[in-house]
Amino acid sequence: MGDPSGIGPEIIAAALADPAVTGICRPLVLGDRVAIERGIAVAGAQLSIVSAPDLVPPVDPAPGTIYLRELSALQPDQMLYGRPTPAGGDACYRYICTAAGLCMDGTVAAMATAPINKESLNSAGHQFPGHTELLAELTGGHEVVMMLAGDRLRVTLVTIHEALSRVPELVTFDRVLSTIRITHDSLSRWFCKTPRLAVLALNPHCGEGGMFGDEETRIIAPAVAAAREEGIDAVGPLSADTLFHFAAQGGYDAVVCMYHDQGLIPLKLLHFDDGVNVTLGLPIIRTSVDHGTAYDLAGTGKASPASMKAALVMAAQMAQAVTHAGPQDPSPSGRGCPKGG
Ligand SMILES: NC(=O)C1=CN([C@@H]2O[C@H](COP(=O)(O)OP(=O)(O)OC[C@H]3O[C@@H](n4cnc5c(N)ncnc54)[C@H](O)[C@@H]3O)[C@@H](O)[C@H]2O)C=CC1
Ligand SMILES: NCC(=O)COP(=O)(O)O
Protein backbone atom coordinates (compact mmCIF):
# COMPACT_ATOMS: atom_id res chain seq x y z
CA MET A 1 0.00 0.00 0.00
CA GLY A 2 2.95 2.30 0.56
CA ASP A 3 3.05 5.34 2.81
CA PRO A 4 -0.36 5.99 4.41
CA SER A 5 0.41 9.74 4.52
CA GLY A 6 0.90 9.91 0.76
CA ILE A 7 -1.09 9.25 -2.39
CA GLY A 8 -0.64 5.46 -2.33
CA PRO A 9 -4.07 4.45 -0.99
CA GLU A 10 -6.00 6.72 -3.37
CA ILE A 11 -4.08 5.69 -6.51
CA ILE A 12 -4.52 2.04 -5.53
CA ALA A 13 -8.27 2.60 -5.19
CA ALA A 14 -8.43 4.37 -8.56
CA ALA A 15 -6.38 1.63 -10.21
CA LEU A 16 -8.47 -1.20 -8.78
CA ALA A 17 -11.66 0.48 -9.97
CA ASP A 18 -10.38 0.20 -13.55
CA PRO A 19 -11.46 -2.94 -15.43
CA ALA A 20 -8.26 -2.72 -17.50
CA VAL A 21 -6.43 -3.64 -14.29
CA THR A 22 -8.86 -6.11 -12.73
CA GLY A 23 -9.32 -7.77 -16.11
CA ILE A 24 -5.72 -8.93 -16.12
CA CYS A 25 -5.03 -9.81 -12.47
CA ARG A 26 -6.60 -10.60 -9.10
CA PRO A 27 -5.13 -7.96 -6.80
CA LEU A 28 -4.60 -8.50 -3.09
CA VAL A 29 -3.85 -5.28 -1.21
CA LEU A 30 -1.48 -5.48 1.76
CA GLY A 31 -2.12 -2.47 3.95
CA ASP A 32 -4.28 -0.63 6.41
CA ARG A 33 -8.10 -0.69 6.33
CA VAL A 34 -8.68 2.90 7.45
CA ALA A 35 -6.12 4.23 4.97
CA ILE A 36 -7.66 2.23 2.11
CA GLU A 37 -11.19 3.34 3.08
CA ARG A 38 -9.98 6.92 2.97
CA GLY A 39 -8.26 6.30 -0.37
CA ILE A 40 -11.48 4.89 -1.84
CA ALA A 41 -13.38 7.99 -0.73
CA VAL A 42 -10.74 10.39 -2.08
CA ALA A 43 -10.64 8.56 -5.42
CA GLY A 44 -14.44 8.57 -5.58
CA ALA A 45 -14.30 4.87 -6.43
CA GLN A 46 -17.29 2.53 -6.11
CA LEU A 47 -15.45 -0.18 -4.21
CA SER A 48 -16.07 -2.18 -1.07
CA ILE A 49 -13.42 -3.90 1.00
CA VAL A 50 -13.37 -7.66 1.53
CA SER A 51 -11.12 -8.71 4.37
CA ALA A 52 -8.75 -11.45 3.23
CA PRO A 53 -6.64 -12.33 6.27
CA ASP A 54 -5.32 -15.65 4.93
CA LEU A 55 -6.72 -15.86 1.44
CA VAL A 56 -5.90 -14.68 -2.02
CA PRO A 57 -8.80 -13.32 -4.09
CA PRO A 58 -10.97 -16.07 -5.58
CA VAL A 59 -10.72 -16.99 -9.25
CA ASP A 60 -13.93 -15.07 -9.84
CA PRO A 61 -13.59 -12.01 -7.58
CA ALA A 62 -16.78 -10.11 -6.85
CA PRO A 63 -16.88 -6.98 -9.05
CA GLY A 64 -16.22 -3.71 -7.26
CA THR A 65 -14.25 -5.23 -4.39
CA ILE A 66 -10.82 -4.71 -2.92
CA TYR A 67 -9.38 -7.80 -1.25
CA LEU A 68 -7.37 -6.51 1.68
CA ARG A 69 -4.94 -8.20 4.04
CA GLU A 70 -4.77 -5.86 7.00
CA LEU A 71 -1.22 -5.64 8.26
CA SER A 72 -1.50 -2.50 10.38
CA ALA A 73 -4.06 -0.62 12.43
CA LEU A 74 -2.73 2.92 12.27
CA GLN A 75 -4.13 5.62 14.49
CA PRO A 76 -5.49 8.80 12.85
CA ASP A 77 -2.44 10.81 13.93
CA GLN A 78 -0.18 8.25 12.25
CA MET A 79 -1.71 8.81 8.83
CA LEU A 80 -2.14 12.56 8.51
CA TYR A 81 -1.60 13.61 4.90
CA GLY A 82 1.87 14.90 4.26
CA ARG A 83 3.10 14.00 7.76
CA PRO A 84 5.13 10.79 7.68
CA THR A 85 5.64 9.02 10.98
CA PRO A 86 7.87 6.18 12.20
CA ALA A 87 4.69 4.10 12.70
CA GLY A 88 3.79 4.66 9.04
CA GLY A 89 7.34 3.75 8.01
CA ASP A 90 7.19 0.59 10.08
CA ALA A 91 3.83 -0.32 8.53
CA CYS A 92 5.34 0.10 5.03
CA TYR A 93 8.15 -2.22 6.04
CA ARG A 94 5.63 -4.89 7.05
CA TYR A 95 3.68 -4.55 3.81
CA ILE A 96 6.86 -4.99 1.76
CA CYS A 97 8.19 -7.92 3.81
CA THR A 98 4.84 -9.72 3.63
CA ALA A 99 4.54 -9.14 -0.12
CA ALA A 100 8.05 -10.47 -0.69
CA GLY A 101 7.26 -13.55 1.41
CA LEU A 102 4.03 -14.22 -0.52
CA CYS A 103 5.94 -13.92 -3.81
CA MET A 104 8.74 -16.16 -2.58
CA ASP A 105 6.40 -18.95 -1.44
CA GLY A 106 4.33 -18.73 -4.62
CA THR A 107 1.10 -17.56 -2.96
CA VAL A 108 1.05 -14.60 -5.33
CA ALA A 109 2.65 -14.26 -8.76
CA ALA A 110 4.06 -10.75 -8.47
CA MET A 111 4.12 -7.58 -6.37
CA ALA A 112 3.51 -3.96 -7.38
CA THR A 113 4.38 -1.28 -4.84
CA ALA A 114 2.91 2.13 -4.10
CA PRO A 115 5.38 4.83 -2.98
CA ILE A 116 7.03 4.92 0.41
CA ASN A 117 8.86 7.72 2.15
CA LYS A 118 12.42 6.49 2.56
CA GLU A 119 13.05 8.83 5.47
CA SER A 120 10.13 7.44 7.48
CA LEU A 121 11.20 3.86 6.66
CA ASN A 122 14.60 4.68 8.11
CA SER A 123 13.15 6.59 11.06
CA ALA A 124 11.36 3.35 11.99
CA GLY A 125 14.74 1.64 12.22
CA HIS A 126 14.76 -0.05 8.83
CA GLN A 127 18.02 1.07 7.30
CA PHE A 128 17.34 0.78 3.59
CA PRO A 129 17.47 3.46 0.90
CA GLY A 130 14.37 2.07 -0.81
CA HIS A 131 12.30 -0.97 -1.80
CA THR A 132 14.96 -2.11 -4.23
CA GLU A 133 17.68 -2.64 -1.67
CA LEU A 134 15.25 -4.05 0.91
CA LEU A 135 13.84 -6.56 -1.56
CA ALA A 136 17.33 -7.62 -2.62
CA GLU A 137 18.05 -8.52 1.00
CA LEU A 138 14.66 -10.12 1.70
CA THR A 139 14.91 -12.42 -1.30
CA GLY A 140 18.43 -13.70 -0.73
CA GLY A 141 20.96 -10.97 -1.38
CA HIS A 142 20.74 -10.96 -5.15
CA GLU A 143 22.48 -8.33 -7.20
CA VAL A 144 19.69 -6.11 -8.50
CA VAL A 145 19.29 -3.35 -11.05
CA MET A 146 16.68 -0.59 -11.08
CA MET A 147 14.94 -0.18 -14.42
CA LEU A 148 12.39 2.47 -15.33
CA ALA A 149 10.38 1.69 -18.41
CA GLY A 150 7.98 3.41 -20.75
CA ASP A 151 6.93 2.85 -24.34
CA ARG A 152 9.63 5.11 -25.73
CA LEU A 153 12.50 4.62 -23.32
CA ARG A 154 13.91 2.20 -20.77
CA VAL A 155 16.77 3.11 -18.46
CA THR A 156 18.77 0.97 -16.02
CA LEU A 157 21.09 2.29 -13.34
CA VAL A 158 24.65 1.30 -12.37
CA THR A 159 24.28 3.22 -9.09
CA ILE A 160 20.91 3.95 -7.49
CA HIS A 161 20.32 5.84 -4.25
CA GLU A 162 23.76 7.34 -3.75
CA ALA A 163 25.11 10.82 -3.11
CA LEU A 164 26.40 12.26 -6.36
CA SER A 165 29.82 12.77 -4.75
CA ARG A 166 30.13 9.00 -4.26
CA VAL A 167 29.14 8.00 -7.79
CA PRO A 168 32.63 8.09 -9.39
CA GLU A 169 34.07 5.66 -6.84
CA LEU A 170 31.06 3.34 -7.24
CA VAL A 171 31.28 3.17 -11.03
CA THR A 172 33.56 0.14 -11.18
CA PHE A 173 34.27 -2.35 -13.97
CA ASP A 174 32.39 -5.09 -12.09
CA ARG A 175 29.32 -2.93 -11.43
CA VAL A 176 29.09 -1.67 -15.00
CA LEU A 177 29.52 -5.17 -16.44
CA SER A 178 26.99 -6.76 -14.10
CA THR A 179 24.44 -3.99 -14.77
CA ILE A 180 24.84 -4.63 -18.50
CA ARG A 181 24.48 -8.39 -17.97
CA ILE A 182 21.39 -8.12 -15.73
CA THR A 183 19.80 -5.62 -18.12
CA HIS A 184 20.49 -7.92 -21.08
CA ASP A 185 19.28 -11.10 -19.35
CA SER A 186 16.12 -9.50 -17.97
CA LEU A 187 15.18 -7.77 -21.20
CA SER A 188 15.74 -11.01 -23.12
CA ARG A 189 13.48 -12.81 -20.71
CA TRP A 190 10.66 -10.32 -20.43
CA PHE A 191 10.75 -7.70 -23.14
CA CYS A 192 12.83 -8.33 -26.30
CA LYS A 193 14.66 -11.38 -27.58
CA THR A 194 17.88 -9.65 -28.55
CA PRO A 195 18.08 -6.34 -26.72
CA ARG A 196 20.26 -3.54 -28.01
CA LEU A 197 21.88 -1.66 -25.17
CA ALA A 198 23.50 1.76 -25.08
CA VAL A 199 25.93 2.36 -22.23
CA LEU A 200 26.42 5.97 -21.16
CA ALA A 201 29.57 7.84 -20.25
CA LEU A 202 29.92 9.35 -16.80
CA ASN A 203 31.61 12.59 -17.85
CA PRO A 204 30.66 15.23 -20.43
CA HIS A 205 31.77 14.34 -23.96
CA CYS A 206 32.92 10.91 -22.73
CA GLY A 207 35.71 12.64 -20.81
CA GLU A 208 37.00 14.51 -23.89
CA GLY A 209 40.14 12.38 -24.18
CA GLY A 210 40.82 12.54 -20.45
CA MET A 211 40.38 16.30 -20.05
CA PHE A 212 37.17 15.88 -18.00
CA GLY A 213 37.77 12.48 -16.41
CA ASP A 214 38.99 9.06 -17.43
CA GLU A 215 36.29 6.67 -16.16
CA GLU A 216 35.28 6.08 -19.77
CA THR A 217 38.65 4.69 -20.89
CA ARG A 218 39.58 3.02 -17.60
CA ILE A 219 36.26 1.44 -16.65
CA ILE A 220 33.26 1.80 -18.93
CA ALA A 221 34.82 0.96 -22.32
CA PRO A 222 36.51 -2.21 -20.95
CA ALA A 223 33.23 -3.30 -19.33
CA VAL A 224 31.35 -2.80 -22.61
CA ALA A 225 34.06 -4.75 -24.44
CA ALA A 226 33.76 -7.61 -21.93
CA ALA A 227 29.98 -7.65 -22.36
CA ARG A 228 30.34 -7.77 -26.14
CA GLU A 229 32.71 -10.73 -25.80
CA GLU A 230 29.89 -12.51 -23.97
CA GLY A 231 27.64 -11.90 -26.98
CA ILE A 232 25.71 -8.97 -25.54
CA ASP A 233 24.74 -6.29 -28.04
CA ALA A 234 26.03 -3.29 -26.08
CA VAL A 235 27.70 -0.13 -27.35
CA GLY A 236 29.41 2.65 -25.45
CA PRO A 237 30.43 4.65 -23.64
CA LEU A 238 28.21 7.21 -25.37
CA SER A 239 27.66 10.84 -24.41
CA ALA A 240 24.56 11.17 -22.28
CA ASP A 241 23.56 14.57 -23.64
CA THR A 242 22.81 13.30 -27.16
CA LEU A 243 22.13 9.62 -26.67
CA PHE A 244 18.60 9.97 -25.25
CA HIS A 245 17.41 11.70 -28.39
CA PHE A 246 18.25 8.59 -30.41
CA ALA A 247 17.15 6.12 -27.75
CA ALA A 248 13.71 7.73 -27.58
CA GLN A 249 13.40 7.26 -31.33
CA GLY A 250 13.80 3.51 -30.93
CA GLY A 251 17.54 3.17 -31.48
CA TYR A 252 18.07 1.07 -28.34
CA ASP A 253 15.98 -1.19 -26.14
CA ALA A 254 17.54 0.17 -22.95
CA VAL A 255 20.08 2.74 -21.86
CA VAL A 256 22.49 1.77 -19.10
CA CYS A 257 23.05 4.92 -17.02
CA MET A 258 25.75 5.62 -14.45
CA TYR A 259 23.60 7.35 -11.83
CA HIS A 260 20.01 7.98 -10.77
CA ASP A 261 19.27 11.39 -12.28
CA GLN A 262 21.19 10.68 -15.50
CA GLY A 263 18.52 8.11 -16.33
CA LEU A 264 15.45 9.28 -14.46
CA ILE A 265 15.34 12.85 -15.76
CA PRO A 266 14.88 11.85 -19.42
CA LEU A 267 12.64 8.94 -18.41
CA LYS A 268 10.27 11.15 -16.43
CA LEU A 269 10.35 13.85 -19.08
CA LEU A 270 8.86 11.33 -21.50
CA HIS A 271 6.98 9.04 -19.14
CA PHE A 272 6.08 10.78 -15.88
CA ASP A 273 2.48 9.61 -16.21
CA ASP A 274 2.90 6.02 -17.22
CA GLY A 275 6.47 4.97 -16.39
CA VAL A 276 7.04 1.79 -14.41
CA ASN A 277 9.88 0.97 -12.05
CA VAL A 278 10.95 -2.70 -12.35
CA THR A 279 13.53 -4.37 -10.13
CA LEU A 280 15.67 -6.63 -12.31
CA GLY A 281 17.70 -9.51 -10.90
CA LEU A 282 15.28 -10.56 -8.14
CA PRO A 283 13.93 -14.11 -7.98
CA ILE A 284 10.44 -12.56 -7.84
CA ILE A 285 8.56 -10.08 -10.03
CA ARG A 286 8.38 -6.57 -8.59
CA THR A 287 7.11 -3.44 -10.29
CA SER A 288 6.33 -0.02 -8.86
CA VAL A 289 5.12 3.44 -9.68
CA ASP A 290 7.74 5.83 -11.08
CA HIS A 291 6.85 8.64 -8.66
CA GLY A 292 6.96 9.34 -4.95
CA THR A 293 4.49 10.03 -2.18
CA ALA A 294 3.40 13.42 -3.57
CA TYR A 295 2.48 14.90 -0.18
CA ASP A 296 1.35 18.10 -1.86
CA LEU A 297 -1.46 16.16 -3.59
CA ALA A 298 -2.34 13.55 -0.96
CA GLY A 299 -6.04 13.62 -0.15
CA THR A 300 -6.94 16.02 -2.96
CA GLY A 301 -7.94 13.37 -5.49
CA LYS A 302 -5.71 15.08 -8.07
CA ALA A 303 -2.93 12.47 -8.19
CA SER A 304 -2.77 10.50 -11.41
CA PRO A 305 -3.18 6.74 -10.94
CA ALA A 306 -1.68 6.05 -14.39
CA SER A 307 1.70 4.83 -13.21
CA MET A 308 0.08 2.61 -10.55
CA LYS A 309 -2.14 1.08 -13.22
CA ALA A 310 0.80 0.59 -15.57
CA ALA A 311 2.82 -1.05 -12.76
CA LEU A 312 -0.01 -3.48 -11.98
CA VAL A 313 -0.57 -4.35 -15.62
CA MET A 314 3.14 -4.87 -16.25
CA ALA A 315 3.50 -7.10 -13.18
CA ALA A 316 0.57 -9.21 -14.38
CA GLN A 317 1.97 -9.46 -17.90
CA MET A 318 5.38 -10.49 -16.60
CA ALA A 319 3.73 -13.14 -14.42
CA GLN A 320 1.77 -14.44 -17.39
CA ALA A 321 4.95 -14.60 -19.43
CA VAL A 322 6.40 -16.89 -16.72
CA THR A 323 3.28 -19.07 -16.65
CA HIS A 324 3.16 -19.38 -20.41
CA ALA A 325 6.93 -19.38 -20.93
CA GLY A 326 7.91 -20.88 -24.22
CA PRO A 327 9.99 -20.20 -27.27
CA GLN A 328 7.51 -17.62 -28.54
CA ASP A 329 7.90 -13.85 -28.19
CA PRO A 330 8.79 -13.20 -24.54
CA SER A 331 7.59 -9.61 -24.69
CA PRO A 332 4.70 -9.22 -22.23
CA SER A 333 3.48 -5.95 -23.63
CA GLY A 334 5.44 -5.14 -26.73
CA ARG A 335 6.61 -2.06 -24.81
CA GLY A 336 9.01 -0.19 -27.01
CA CYS A 337 10.65 -3.23 -28.57
CA PRO A 338 11.68 -1.83 -31.92
CA LYS A 339 11.37 -3.96 -35.04
CA GLY A 340 14.21 -6.41 -35.21
CA GLY A 341 14.92 -5.91 -31.51
N1 LIG B 1 8.71 4.03 -5.47
C1 LIG B 1 8.87 4.79 -4.39
O1 LIG B 1 8.58 4.34 -3.29
C2 LIG B 1 9.36 6.19 -4.51
C3 LIG B 1 9.38 6.97 -3.39
N2 LIG B 1 9.82 8.26 -3.45
C4 LIG B 1 9.75 9.02 -2.20
O2 LIG B 1 8.70 9.97 -2.28
C5 LIG B 1 8.99 11.07 -1.44
C6 LIG B 1 8.73 12.37 -2.19
O3 LIG B 1 9.64 12.45 -3.28
P1 LIG B 1 9.65 13.62 -4.35
O4 LIG B 1 11.03 13.73 -4.85
O5 LIG B 1 8.98 14.84 -3.79
O6 LIG B 1 8.83 13.08 -5.58
P2 LIG B 1 7.27 12.93 -5.85
O7 LIG B 1 7.16 12.06 -7.05
O8 LIG B 1 6.54 12.48 -4.65
O9 LIG B 1 6.75 14.40 -6.21
C7 LIG B 1 7.35 15.21 -7.19
C8 LIG B 1 6.27 16.07 -7.89
O10 LIG B 1 5.49 15.22 -8.72
C9 LIG B 1 4.12 15.30 -8.39
N3 LIG B 1 3.53 13.95 -8.50
C10 LIG B 1 4.06 12.81 -7.98
N4 LIG B 1 3.25 11.77 -8.24
C11 LIG B 1 2.21 12.26 -8.94
C12 LIG B 1 1.03 11.67 -9.49
N5 LIG B 1 0.77 10.37 -9.38
N6 LIG B 1 0.17 12.48 -10.16
C13 LIG B 1 0.42 13.80 -10.29
N7 LIG B 1 1.53 14.42 -9.79
C14 LIG B 1 2.39 13.66 -9.11
C15 LIG B 1 4.07 15.79 -6.95
O11 LIG B 1 2.84 16.44 -6.68
C16 LIG B 1 5.28 16.71 -6.92
O12 LIG B 1 4.92 17.98 -7.40
C17 LIG B 1 10.44 10.89 -0.98
O13 LIG B 1 10.43 10.40 0.33
C18 LIG B 1 10.99 9.84 -1.93
O14 LIG B 1 11.98 9.04 -1.35
C19 LIG B 1 10.23 8.84 -4.62
C20 LIG B 1 10.22 8.09 -5.78
C21 LIG B 1 9.79 6.71 -5.81
N1 LIG C 1 13.52 7.25 -7.91
C1 LIG C 1 13.10 5.90 -7.86
C2 LIG C 1 12.95 5.45 -6.49
O1 LIG C 1 13.33 6.13 -5.56
C3 LIG C 1 12.32 4.14 -6.27
O2 LIG C 1 13.01 3.46 -5.29
P1 LIG C 1 12.52 2.05 -4.75
O3 LIG C 1 11.75 2.35 -3.53
O4 LIG C 1 11.75 1.39 -5.82
O5 LIG C 1 13.81 1.36 -4.44
JSON list of N, CA, C and O and ligand atoms in Angstrom, two decimals, residues 113 116 118 129-133 146 148 161 260 264 268 277 279 286 288 290, ligand 2:
[
{"chain": "A", "resi": 113, "resn": "THR", "atom": "N", "xyz": [4.36, -2.11, -6.05]},
{"chain": "A", "resi": 113, "resn": "THR", "atom": "CA", "xyz": [4.38, -1.28, -4.84]},
{"chain": "A", "resi": 113, "resn": "THR", "atom": "C", "xyz": [3.93, 0.15, -5.12]},
{"chain": "A", "resi": 113, "resn": "THR", "atom": "O", "xyz": [4.24, 0.72, -6.16]},
{"chain": "A", "resi": 116, "resn": "ILE", "atom": "N", "xyz": [6.72, 4.75, -1.01]},
{"chain": "A", "resi": 116, "resn": "ILE", "atom": "CA", "xyz": [7.03, 4.92, 0.41]},
{"chain": "A", "resi": 116, "resn": "ILE", "atom": "C", "xyz": [7.88, 6.18, 0.58]},
{"chain": "A", "resi": 116, "resn": "ILE", "atom": "O", "xyz": [8.47, 6.67, -0.38]},
{"chain": "A", "resi": 118, "resn": "LYS", "atom": "N", "xyz": [11.23, 7.22, 2.12]},
{"chain": "A", "resi": 118, "resn": "LYS", "atom": "CA", "xyz": [12.42, 6.49, 2.56]},
{"chain": "A", "resi": 118, "resn": "LYS", "atom": "C", "xyz": [12.91, 7.00, 3.91]},
{"chain": "A", "resi": 118, "resn": "LYS", "atom": "O", "xyz": [13.48, 6.24, 4.70]},
{"chain": "A", "resi": 129, "resn": "PRO", "atom": "N", "xyz": [17.74, 2.26, 1.69]},
{"chain": "A", "resi": 129, "resn": "PRO", "atom": "CA", "xyz": [17.47, 3.46, 0.90]},
{"chain": "A", "resi": 129, "resn": "PRO", "atom": "C", "xyz": [16.16, 3.39, 0.12]},
{"chain": "A", "resi": 129, "resn": "PRO", "atom": "O", "xyz": [15.65, 4.42, -0.33]},
{"chain": "A", "resi": 130, "resn": "GLY", "atom": "N", "xyz": [15.62, 2.18, -0.06]},
{"chain": "A", "resi": 130, "resn": "GLY", "atom": "CA", "xyz": [14.37, 2.07, -0.81]},
{"chain": "A", "resi": 130, "resn": "GLY", "atom": "C", "xyz": [13.92, 0.62, -0.88]},
{"chain": "A", "resi": 130, "resn": "GLY", "atom": "O", "xyz": [14.56, -0.28, -0.32]},
{"chain": "A", "resi": 131, "resn": "HIS", "atom": "N", "xyz": [12.79, 0.41, -1.60]},
{"chain": "A", "resi": 131, "resn": "HIS", "atom": "CA", "xyz": [12.30, -0.97, -1.80]},
{"chain": "A", "resi": 131, "resn": "HIS", "atom": "C", "xyz": [13.37, -1.86, -2.41]},
{"chain": "A", "resi": 131, "resn": "HIS", "atom": "O", "xyz": [13.50, -3.03, -2.05]},
{"chain": "A", "resi": 132, "resn": "THR", "atom": "N", "xyz": [14.06, -1.30, -3.41]},
{"chain": "A", "resi": 132, "resn": "THR", "atom": "CA", "xyz": [14.96, -2.11, -4.23]},
{"chain": "A", "resi": 132, "resn": "THR", "atom": "C", "xyz": [15.98, -2.84, -3.37]},
{"chain": "A", "resi": 132, "resn": "THR", "atom": "O", "xyz": [16.14, -4.06, -3.47]},
{"chain": "A", "resi": 133, "resn": "GLU", "atom": "N", "xyz": [16.63, -2.06, -2.49]},
{"chain": "A", "resi": 133, "resn": "GLU", "atom": "CA", "xyz": [17.68, -2.64, -1.67]},
{"chain": "A", "resi": 133, "resn": "GLU", "atom": "C", "xyz": [17.08, -3.56, -0.61]},
{"chain": "A", "resi": 133, "resn": "GLU", "atom": "O", "xyz": [17.66, -4.61, -0.28]},
{"chain": "A", "resi": 146, "resn": "MET", "atom": "N", "xyz": [17.93, -1.34, -10.94]},
{"chain": "A", "resi": 146, "resn": "MET", "atom": "CA", "xyz": [16.68, -0.59, -11.08]},
{"chain": "A", "resi": 146, "resn": "MET", "atom": "C", "xyz": [16.47, -0.22, -12.55]},
{"chain": "A", "resi": 146, "resn": "MET", "atom": "O", "xyz": [17.36, 0.34, -13.18]},
{"chain": "A", "resi": 148, "resn": "LEU", "atom": "N", "xyz": [13.64, 1.75, -15.12]},
{"chain": "A", "resi": 148, "resn": "LEU", "atom": "CA", "xyz": [12.39, 2.47, -15.33]},
{"chain": "A", "resi": 148, "resn": "LEU", "atom": "C", "xyz": [12.03, 2.36, -16.79]},
{"chain": "A", "resi": 148, "resn": "LEU", "atom": "O", "xyz": [12.90, 2.56, -17.67]},
{"chain": "A", "resi": 161, "resn": "HIS", "atom": "N", "xyz": [20.54, 4.79, -5.26]},
{"chain": "A", "resi": 161, "resn": "HIS", "atom": "CA", "xyz": [20.32, 5.84, -4.25]},
{"chain": "A", "resi": 161, "resn": "HIS", "atom": "C", "xyz": [21.65, 6.17, -3.59]},
{"chain": "A", "resi": 161, "resn": "HIS", "atom": "O", "xyz": [21.94, 5.67, -2.50]},
{"chain": "A", "resi": 260, "resn": "HIS", "atom": "N", "xyz": [21.47, 7.82, -10.85]},
{"chain": "A", "resi": 260, "resn": "HIS", "atom": "CA", "xyz": [20.01, 7.98, -10.77]},
{"chain": "A", "resi": 260, "resn": "HIS", "atom": "C", "xyz": [19.47, 9.06, -11.70]},
{"chain": "A", "resi": 260, "resn": "HIS", "atom": "O", "xyz": [18.66, 8.80, -12.60]},
{"chain": "A", "resi": 264, "resn": "LEU", "atom": "N", "xyz": [16.86, 9.01, -14.82]},
{"chain": "A", "resi": 264, "resn": "LEU", "atom": "CA", "xyz": [15.45, 9.28, -14.46]},
{"chain": "A", "resi": 264, "resn": "LEU", "atom": "C", "xyz": [14.94, 10.63, -14.97]},
{"chain": "A", "resi": 264, "resn": "LEU", "atom": "O", "xyz": [13.73, 10.80, -15.16]},
{"chain": "A", "resi": 268, "resn": "LYS", "atom": "N", "xyz": [11.48, 10.48, -16.94]},
{"chain": "A", "resi": 268, "resn": "LYS", "atom": "CA", "xyz": [10.27, 11.15, -16.43]},
{"chain": "A", "resi": 268, "resn": "LYS", "atom": "C", "xyz": [9.81, 12.28, -17.35]},
{"chain": "A", "resi": 268, "resn": "LYS", "atom": "O", "xyz": [8.63, 12.62, -17.39]},
{"chain": "A", "resi": 277, "resn": "ASN", "atom": "N", "xyz": [8.60, 1.34, -12.65]},
{"chain": "A", "resi": 277, "resn": "ASN", "atom": "CA", "xyz": [9.88, 0.97, -12.05]},
{"chain": "A", "resi": 277, "resn": "ASN", "atom": "C", "xyz": [9.87, -0.56, -11.88]},
{"chain": "A", "resi": 277, "resn": "ASN", "atom": "O", "xyz": [8.95, -1.11, -11.27]},
{"chain": "A", "resi": 279, "resn": "THR", "atom": "N", "xyz": [12.27, -3.93, -10.72]},
{"chain": "A", "resi": 279, "resn": "THR", "atom": "CA", "xyz": [13.53, -4.37, -10.13]},
{"chain": "A", "resi": 279, "resn": "THR", "atom": "C", "xyz": [13.99, -5.63, -10.86]},
{"chain": "A", "resi": 279, "resn": "THR", "atom": "O", "xyz": [13.33, -6.67, -10.81]},
{"chain": "A", "resi": 286, "resn": "ARG", "atom": "N", "xyz": [8.77, -7.76, -9.34]},
{"chain": "A", "resi": 286, "resn": "ARG", "atom": "CA", "xyz": [8.38, -6.57, -8.59]},
{"chain": "A", "resi": 286, "resn": "ARG", "atom": "C", "xyz": [8.37, -5.36, -9.52]},
{"chain": "A", "resi": 286, "resn": "ARG", "atom": "O", "xyz": [9.37, -5.03, -10.16]},
{"chain": "A", "resi": 288, "resn": "SER", "atom": "N", "xyz": [6.73, -1.12, -9.74]},
{"chain": "A", "resi": 288, "resn": "SER", "atom": "CA", "xyz": [6.33, -0.02, -8.86]},
{"chain": "A", "resi": 288, "resn": "SER", "atom": "C", "xyz": [5.95, 1.19, -9.70]},
{"chain": "A", "resi": 288, "resn": "SER", "atom": "O", "xyz": [6.27, 1.25, -10.90]},
{"chain": "A", "resi": 290, "resn": "ASP", "atom": "N", "xyz": [6.48, 5.11, -10.81]},
{"chain": "A", "resi": 290, "resn": "ASP", "atom": "CA", "xyz": [7.74, 5.83, -11.08]},
{"chain": "A", "resi": 290, "resn": "ASP", "atom": "C", "xyz": [7.85, 7.11, -10.27]},
{"chain": "A", "resi": 290, "resn": "ASP", "atom": "O", "xyz": [8.80, 7.86, -10.43]},
{"chain": "B", "resi": 2, "resn": "LIG", "atom": "N1", "xyz": [13.52, 7.25, -7.91]},
{"chain": "B", "resi": 2, "resn": "LIG", "atom": "C1", "xyz": [13.10, 5.90, -7.86]},
{"chain": "B", "resi": 2, "resn": "LIG", "atom": "C2", "xyz": [12.95, 5.45, -6.49]},
{"chain": "B", "resi": 2, "resn": "LIG", "atom": "O1", "xyz": [13.33, 6.13, -5.56]},
{"chain": "B", "resi": 2, "resn": "LIG", "atom": "C3", "xyz": [12.32, 4.14, -6.27]},
{"chain": "B", "resi": 2, "resn": "LIG", "atom": "O2", "xyz": [13.01, 3.46, -5.29]},
{"chain": "B", "resi": 2, "resn": "LIG", "atom": "P1", "xyz": [12.52, 2.05, -4.75]},
{"chain": "B", "resi": 2, "resn": "LIG", "atom": "O3", "xyz": [11.75, 2.35, -3.53]},
{"chain": "B", "resi": 2, "resn": "LIG", "atom": "O4", "xyz": [11.75, 1.39, -5.82]},
{"chain": "B", "resi": 2, "resn": "LIG", "atom": "O5", "xyz": [13.81, 1.36, -4.44]}
]
